PDB file of C-alpha atoms in Angstrom:
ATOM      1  CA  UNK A   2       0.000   0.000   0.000  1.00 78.00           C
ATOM      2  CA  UNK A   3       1.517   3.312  -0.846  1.00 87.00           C
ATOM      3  CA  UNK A   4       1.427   6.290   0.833  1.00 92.00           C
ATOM      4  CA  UNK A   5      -1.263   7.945  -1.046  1.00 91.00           C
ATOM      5  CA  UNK A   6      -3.290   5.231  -0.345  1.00 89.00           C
ATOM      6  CA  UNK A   7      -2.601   5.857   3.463  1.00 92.00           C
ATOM      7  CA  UNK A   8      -3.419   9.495   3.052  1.00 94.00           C
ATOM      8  CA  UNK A   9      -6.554   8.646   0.874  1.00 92.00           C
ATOM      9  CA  UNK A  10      -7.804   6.093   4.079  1.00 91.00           C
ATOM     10  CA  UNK A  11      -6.523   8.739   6.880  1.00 94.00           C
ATOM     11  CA  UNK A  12      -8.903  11.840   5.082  1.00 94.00           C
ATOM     12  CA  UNK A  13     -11.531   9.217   4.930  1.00 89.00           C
ATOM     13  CA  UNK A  14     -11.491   8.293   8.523  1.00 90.00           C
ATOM     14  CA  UNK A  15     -11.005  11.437   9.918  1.00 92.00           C
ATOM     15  CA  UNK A  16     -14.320  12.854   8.559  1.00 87.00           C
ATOM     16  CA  UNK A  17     -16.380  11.627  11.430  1.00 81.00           C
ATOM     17  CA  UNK A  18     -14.083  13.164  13.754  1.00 87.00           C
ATOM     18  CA  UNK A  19     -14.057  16.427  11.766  1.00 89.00           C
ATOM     19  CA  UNK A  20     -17.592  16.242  11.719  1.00 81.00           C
ATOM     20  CA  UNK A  21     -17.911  16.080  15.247  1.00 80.00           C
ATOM     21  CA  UNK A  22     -14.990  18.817  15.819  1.00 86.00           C
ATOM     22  CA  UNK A  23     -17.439  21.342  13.597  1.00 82.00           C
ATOM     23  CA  UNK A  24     -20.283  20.220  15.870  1.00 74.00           C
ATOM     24  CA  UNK A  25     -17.840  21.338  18.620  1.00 80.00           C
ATOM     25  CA  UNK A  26     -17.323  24.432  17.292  1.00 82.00           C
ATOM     26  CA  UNK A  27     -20.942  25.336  17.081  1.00 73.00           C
ATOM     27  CA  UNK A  28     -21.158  25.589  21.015  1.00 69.00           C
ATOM     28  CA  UNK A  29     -18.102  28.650  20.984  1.00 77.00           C
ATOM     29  CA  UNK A  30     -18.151  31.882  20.836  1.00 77.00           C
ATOM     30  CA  UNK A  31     -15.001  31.977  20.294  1.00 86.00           C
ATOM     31  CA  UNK A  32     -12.595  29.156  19.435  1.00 90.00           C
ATOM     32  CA  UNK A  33      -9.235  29.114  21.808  1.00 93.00           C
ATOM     33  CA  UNK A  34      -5.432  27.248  21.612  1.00 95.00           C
ATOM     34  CA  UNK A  35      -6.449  25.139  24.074  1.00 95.00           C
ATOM     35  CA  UNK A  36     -10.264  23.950  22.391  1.00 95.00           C
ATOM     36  CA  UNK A  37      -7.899  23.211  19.364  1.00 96.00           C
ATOM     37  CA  UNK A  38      -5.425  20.903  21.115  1.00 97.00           C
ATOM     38  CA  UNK A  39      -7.958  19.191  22.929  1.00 96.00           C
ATOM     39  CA  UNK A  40      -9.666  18.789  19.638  1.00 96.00           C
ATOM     40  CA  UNK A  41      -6.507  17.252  17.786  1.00 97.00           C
ATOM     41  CA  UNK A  42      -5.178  15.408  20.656  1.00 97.00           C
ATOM     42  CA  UNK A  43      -8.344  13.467  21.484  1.00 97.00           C
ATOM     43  CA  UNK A  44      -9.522  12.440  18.021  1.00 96.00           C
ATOM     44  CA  UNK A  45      -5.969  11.984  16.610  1.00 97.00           C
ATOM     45  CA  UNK A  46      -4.835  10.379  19.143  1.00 97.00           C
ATOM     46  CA  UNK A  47      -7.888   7.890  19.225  1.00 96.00           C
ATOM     47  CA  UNK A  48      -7.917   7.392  15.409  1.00 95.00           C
ATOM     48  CA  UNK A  49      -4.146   6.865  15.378  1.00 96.00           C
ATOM     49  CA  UNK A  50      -4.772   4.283  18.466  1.00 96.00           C
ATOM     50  CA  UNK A  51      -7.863   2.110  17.134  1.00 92.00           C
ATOM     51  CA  UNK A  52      -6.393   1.156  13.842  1.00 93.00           C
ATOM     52  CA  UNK A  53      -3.381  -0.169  15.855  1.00 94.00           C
ATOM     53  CA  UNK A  54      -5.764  -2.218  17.980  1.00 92.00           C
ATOM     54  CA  UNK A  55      -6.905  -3.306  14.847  1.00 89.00           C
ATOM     55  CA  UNK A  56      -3.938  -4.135  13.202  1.00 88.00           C
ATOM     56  CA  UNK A  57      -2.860  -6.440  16.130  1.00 86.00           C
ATOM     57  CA  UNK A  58      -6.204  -8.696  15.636  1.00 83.00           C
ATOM     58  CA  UNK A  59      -5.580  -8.003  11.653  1.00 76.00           C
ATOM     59  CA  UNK A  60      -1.849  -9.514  12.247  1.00 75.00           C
ATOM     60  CA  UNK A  61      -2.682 -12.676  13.926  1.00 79.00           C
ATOM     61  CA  UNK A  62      -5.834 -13.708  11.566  1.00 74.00           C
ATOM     62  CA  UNK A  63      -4.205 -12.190   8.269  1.00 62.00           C
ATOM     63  CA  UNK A  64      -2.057 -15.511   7.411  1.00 66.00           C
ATOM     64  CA  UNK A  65      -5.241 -17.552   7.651  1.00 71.00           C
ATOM     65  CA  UNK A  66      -7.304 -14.961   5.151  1.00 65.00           C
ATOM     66  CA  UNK A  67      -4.539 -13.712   2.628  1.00 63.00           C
ATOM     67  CA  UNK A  68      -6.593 -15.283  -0.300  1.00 70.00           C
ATOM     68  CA  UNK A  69      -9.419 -13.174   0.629  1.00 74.00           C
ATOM     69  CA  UNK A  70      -8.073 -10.126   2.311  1.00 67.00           C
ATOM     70  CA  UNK A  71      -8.543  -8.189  -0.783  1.00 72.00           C
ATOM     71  CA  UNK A  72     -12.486  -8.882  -0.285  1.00 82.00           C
ATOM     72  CA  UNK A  73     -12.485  -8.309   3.398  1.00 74.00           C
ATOM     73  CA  UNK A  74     -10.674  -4.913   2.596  1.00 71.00           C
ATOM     74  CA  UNK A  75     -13.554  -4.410   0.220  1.00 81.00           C
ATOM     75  CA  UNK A  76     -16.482  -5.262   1.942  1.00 83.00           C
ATOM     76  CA  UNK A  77     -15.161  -3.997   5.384  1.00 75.00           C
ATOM     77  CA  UNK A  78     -14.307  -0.381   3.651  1.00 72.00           C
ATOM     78  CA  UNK A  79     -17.567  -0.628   1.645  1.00 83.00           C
ATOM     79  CA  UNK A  80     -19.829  -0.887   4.774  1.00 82.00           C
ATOM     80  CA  UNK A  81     -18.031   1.330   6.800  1.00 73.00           C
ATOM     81  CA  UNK A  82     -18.407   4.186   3.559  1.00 74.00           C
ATOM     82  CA  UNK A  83     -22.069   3.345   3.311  1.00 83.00           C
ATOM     83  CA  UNK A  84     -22.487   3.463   7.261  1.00 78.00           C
ATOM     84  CA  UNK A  85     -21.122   6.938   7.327  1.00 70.00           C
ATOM     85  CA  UNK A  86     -23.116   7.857   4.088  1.00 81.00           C
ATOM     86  CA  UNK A  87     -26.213   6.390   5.509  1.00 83.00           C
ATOM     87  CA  UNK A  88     -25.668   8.256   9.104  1.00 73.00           C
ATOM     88  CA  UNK A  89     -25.005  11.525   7.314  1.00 73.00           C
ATOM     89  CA  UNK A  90     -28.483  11.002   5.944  1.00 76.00           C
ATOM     90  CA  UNK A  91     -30.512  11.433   9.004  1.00 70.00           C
ATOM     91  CA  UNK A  92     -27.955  13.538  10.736  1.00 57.00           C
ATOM     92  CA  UNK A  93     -29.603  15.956  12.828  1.00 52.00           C
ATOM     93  CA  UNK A  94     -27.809  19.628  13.359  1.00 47.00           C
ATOM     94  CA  UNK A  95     -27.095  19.490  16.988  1.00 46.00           C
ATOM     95  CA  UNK A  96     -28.151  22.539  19.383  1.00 40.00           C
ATOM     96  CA  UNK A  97     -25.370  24.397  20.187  1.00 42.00           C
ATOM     97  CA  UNK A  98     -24.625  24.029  23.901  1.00 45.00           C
ATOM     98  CA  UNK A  99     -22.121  25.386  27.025  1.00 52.00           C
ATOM     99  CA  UNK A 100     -18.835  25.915  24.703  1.00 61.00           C
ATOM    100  CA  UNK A 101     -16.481  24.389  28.507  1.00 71.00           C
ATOM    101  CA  UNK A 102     -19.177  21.664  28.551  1.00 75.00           C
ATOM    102  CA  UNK A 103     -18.953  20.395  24.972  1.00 74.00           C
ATOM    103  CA  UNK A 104     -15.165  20.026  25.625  1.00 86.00           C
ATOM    104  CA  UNK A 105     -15.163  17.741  29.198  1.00 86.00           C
ATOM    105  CA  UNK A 106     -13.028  15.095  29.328  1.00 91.00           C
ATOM    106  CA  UNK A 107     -16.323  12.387  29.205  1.00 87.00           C
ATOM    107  CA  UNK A 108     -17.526  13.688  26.205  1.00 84.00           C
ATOM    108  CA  UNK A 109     -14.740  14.381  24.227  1.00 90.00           C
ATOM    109  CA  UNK A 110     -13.373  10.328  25.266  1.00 89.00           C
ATOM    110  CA  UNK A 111     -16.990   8.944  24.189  1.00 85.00           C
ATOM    111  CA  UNK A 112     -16.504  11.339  21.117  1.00 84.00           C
ATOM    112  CA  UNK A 113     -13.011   9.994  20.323  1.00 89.00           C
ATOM    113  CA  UNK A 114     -13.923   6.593  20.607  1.00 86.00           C
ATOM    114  CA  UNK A 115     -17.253   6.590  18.778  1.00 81.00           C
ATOM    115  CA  UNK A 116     -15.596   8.355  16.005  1.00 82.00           C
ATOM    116  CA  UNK A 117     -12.720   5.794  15.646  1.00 85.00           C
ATOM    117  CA  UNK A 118     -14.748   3.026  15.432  1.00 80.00           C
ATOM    118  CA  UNK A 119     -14.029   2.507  11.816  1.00 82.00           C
ATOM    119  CA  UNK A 120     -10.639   3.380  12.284  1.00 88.00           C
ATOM    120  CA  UNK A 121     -10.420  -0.263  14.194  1.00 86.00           C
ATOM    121  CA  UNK A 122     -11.950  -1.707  11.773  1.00 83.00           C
ATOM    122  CA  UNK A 123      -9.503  -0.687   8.785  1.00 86.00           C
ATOM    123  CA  UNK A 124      -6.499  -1.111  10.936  1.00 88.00           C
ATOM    124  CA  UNK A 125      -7.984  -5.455  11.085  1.00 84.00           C
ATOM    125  CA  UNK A 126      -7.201  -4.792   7.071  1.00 81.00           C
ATOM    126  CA  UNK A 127      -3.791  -2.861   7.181  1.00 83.00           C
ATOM    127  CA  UNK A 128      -1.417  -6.247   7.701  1.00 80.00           C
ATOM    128  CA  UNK A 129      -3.882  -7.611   4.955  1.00 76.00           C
ATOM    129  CA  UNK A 130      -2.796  -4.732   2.436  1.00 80.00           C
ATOM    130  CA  UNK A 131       0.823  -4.799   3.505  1.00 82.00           C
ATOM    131  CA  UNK A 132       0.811  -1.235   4.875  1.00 87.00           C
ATOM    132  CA  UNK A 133       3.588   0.078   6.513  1.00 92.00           C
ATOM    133  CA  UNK A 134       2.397   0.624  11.041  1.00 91.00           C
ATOM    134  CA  UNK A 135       4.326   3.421  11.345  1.00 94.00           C
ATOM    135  CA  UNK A 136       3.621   5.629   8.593  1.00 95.00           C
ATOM    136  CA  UNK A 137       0.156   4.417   8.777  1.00 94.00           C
ATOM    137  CA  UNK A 138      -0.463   4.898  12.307  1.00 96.00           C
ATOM    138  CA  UNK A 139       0.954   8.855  11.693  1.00 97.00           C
ATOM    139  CA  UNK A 140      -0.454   9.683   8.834  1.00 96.00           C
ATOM    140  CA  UNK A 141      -4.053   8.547  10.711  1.00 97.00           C
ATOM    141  CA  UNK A 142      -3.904  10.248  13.214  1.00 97.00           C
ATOM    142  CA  UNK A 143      -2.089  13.488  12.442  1.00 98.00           C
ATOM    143  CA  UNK A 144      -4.619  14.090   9.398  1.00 98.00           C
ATOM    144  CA  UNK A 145      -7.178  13.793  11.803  1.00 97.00           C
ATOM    145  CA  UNK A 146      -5.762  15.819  14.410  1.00 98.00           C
ATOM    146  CA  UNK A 147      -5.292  18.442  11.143  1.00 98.00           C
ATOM    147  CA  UNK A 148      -8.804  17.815   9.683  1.00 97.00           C
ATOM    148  CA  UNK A 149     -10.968  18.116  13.457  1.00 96.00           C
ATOM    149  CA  UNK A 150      -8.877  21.330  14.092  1.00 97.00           C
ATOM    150  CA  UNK A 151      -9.439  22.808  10.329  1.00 95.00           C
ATOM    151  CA  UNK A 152     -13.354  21.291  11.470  1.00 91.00           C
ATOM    152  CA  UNK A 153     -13.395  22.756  14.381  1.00 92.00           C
ATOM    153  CA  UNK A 154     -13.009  26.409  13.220  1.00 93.00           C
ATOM    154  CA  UNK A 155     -15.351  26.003  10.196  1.00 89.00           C
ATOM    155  CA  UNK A 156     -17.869  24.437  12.770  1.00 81.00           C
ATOM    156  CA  UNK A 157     -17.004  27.954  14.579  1.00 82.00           C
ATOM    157  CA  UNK A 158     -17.777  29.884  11.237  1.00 83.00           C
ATOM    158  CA  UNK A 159     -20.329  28.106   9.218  1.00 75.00           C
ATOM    159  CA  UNK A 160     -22.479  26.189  11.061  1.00 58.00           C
ATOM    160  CA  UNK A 161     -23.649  22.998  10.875  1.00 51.00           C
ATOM    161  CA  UNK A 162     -24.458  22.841   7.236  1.00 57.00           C
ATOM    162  CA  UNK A 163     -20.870  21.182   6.713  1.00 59.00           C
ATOM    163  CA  UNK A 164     -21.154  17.994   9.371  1.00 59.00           C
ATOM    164  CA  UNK A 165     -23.238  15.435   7.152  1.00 65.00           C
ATOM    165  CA  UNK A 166     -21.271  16.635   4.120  1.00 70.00           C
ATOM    166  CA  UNK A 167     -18.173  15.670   5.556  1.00 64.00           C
ATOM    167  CA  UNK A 168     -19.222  12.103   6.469  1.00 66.00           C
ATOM    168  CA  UNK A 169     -20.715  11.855   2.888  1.00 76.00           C
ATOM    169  CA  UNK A 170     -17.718  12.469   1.414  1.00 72.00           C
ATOM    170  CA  UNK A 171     -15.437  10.538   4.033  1.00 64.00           C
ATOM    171  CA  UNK A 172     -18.101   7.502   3.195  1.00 71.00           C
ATOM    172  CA  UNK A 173     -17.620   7.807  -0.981  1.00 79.00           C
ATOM    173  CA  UNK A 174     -13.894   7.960   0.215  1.00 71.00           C
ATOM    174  CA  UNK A 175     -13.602   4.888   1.754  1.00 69.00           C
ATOM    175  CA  UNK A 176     -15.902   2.702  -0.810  1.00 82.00           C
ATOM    176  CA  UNK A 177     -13.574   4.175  -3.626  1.00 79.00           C
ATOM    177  CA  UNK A 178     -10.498   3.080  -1.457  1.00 71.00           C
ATOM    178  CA  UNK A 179     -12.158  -0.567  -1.042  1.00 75.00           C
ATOM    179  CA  UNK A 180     -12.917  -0.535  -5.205  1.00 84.00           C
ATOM    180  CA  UNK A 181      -9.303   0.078  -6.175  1.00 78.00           C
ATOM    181  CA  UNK A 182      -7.902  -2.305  -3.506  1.00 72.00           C
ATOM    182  CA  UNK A 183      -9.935  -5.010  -5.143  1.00 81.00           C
ATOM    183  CA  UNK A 184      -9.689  -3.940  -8.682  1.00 87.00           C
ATOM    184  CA  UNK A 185      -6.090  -4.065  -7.774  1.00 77.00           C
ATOM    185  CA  UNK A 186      -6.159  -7.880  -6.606  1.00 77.00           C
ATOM    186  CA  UNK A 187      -8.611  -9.097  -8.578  1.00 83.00           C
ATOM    187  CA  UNK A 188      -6.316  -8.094 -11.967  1.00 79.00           C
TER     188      UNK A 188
END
């Protein structure tokens, strides 16, 4: 798996948490250093932690699957595209709330983790596809922690109207990325 691969998978996953991060911004007045680094360390550092999680259960059952991992990929990047398409769908603009409250340490943790979700789920592929931890692991989560904080601001300045679109397009994303992996195997 190549890098731009990687980087086409990390902008995918990190629309959920970007998303979210504009939802965040809705409940400020005004958007500070510290909302931002909360922001980028929470849902980075979640969606850079799930797929590794992932890639250890993806490690030990990838020798028994390799004939089909290019499927698995597939179907497992498929439904988590048309999850996040379907979601976006009935996605409901959230009232904005207490600006300190939307950024508590509970919420932002059930946040992180809801929103990485998928992430474990790719990183069960990643040994599959022969993509390199490291770089994958960084590129995850630092695009996230880029995309929530760039999400966070335009949450700040144009409203909700951007939250569903985000997950649409992190959703087509991901079932594009699971359509060249198999057109890739499959020829």
């Amino acid at each position: 798996m190549h890098f731009g691969a990687i980087l086409a998978l990390a902008v995918g996953l990190a629309m959920d948490a970007t998303a979210v991060a504009a939802s965040r911004g809705l409940a400020l007045s005004r958007v500070t250093a510290r909302h931002a680094l909360l922001v980028a360390l929470y849902f980075g550092g979640s969606q850079a932690l799930m797929p590794l999680i992932g890639w250890m259960i993806g490690a030990s059952v990838g020798p028994l699957v390799e004939a089909w991992d290019h499927w698995i990929a597939f179907v497992l990047l498929s439904v988590i595209g048309g999850k996040m398409i379907w979601e976006a769908r009935g996605a409901k603009d959230e009232e904005a709330r207490d600006g300190e409250a939307a950024f508590a340490p509970k919420v932002m943790i059930v946040l992180a983790v809801a929103t990485s979700i998928d992430a474990l789920a790719v990183g069960v592929t990643l040994p599959m596809l022969g993509a390199p931890l490291g770089l994958s692991l960084a590129t995850i989560g630092v695009t996230t922690a880029v995309m929530s904080v760039i999400g966070l601001f335009a949450g700040r300045r144009f409203g909700a109207v951007l939250g569903p679109r985000l997950d649409i397009a992190g959703g087509l994303i991901l079932i594009v990325l699971g359509v060249k992996i198999l057109i890739e195997h499959t020829s």
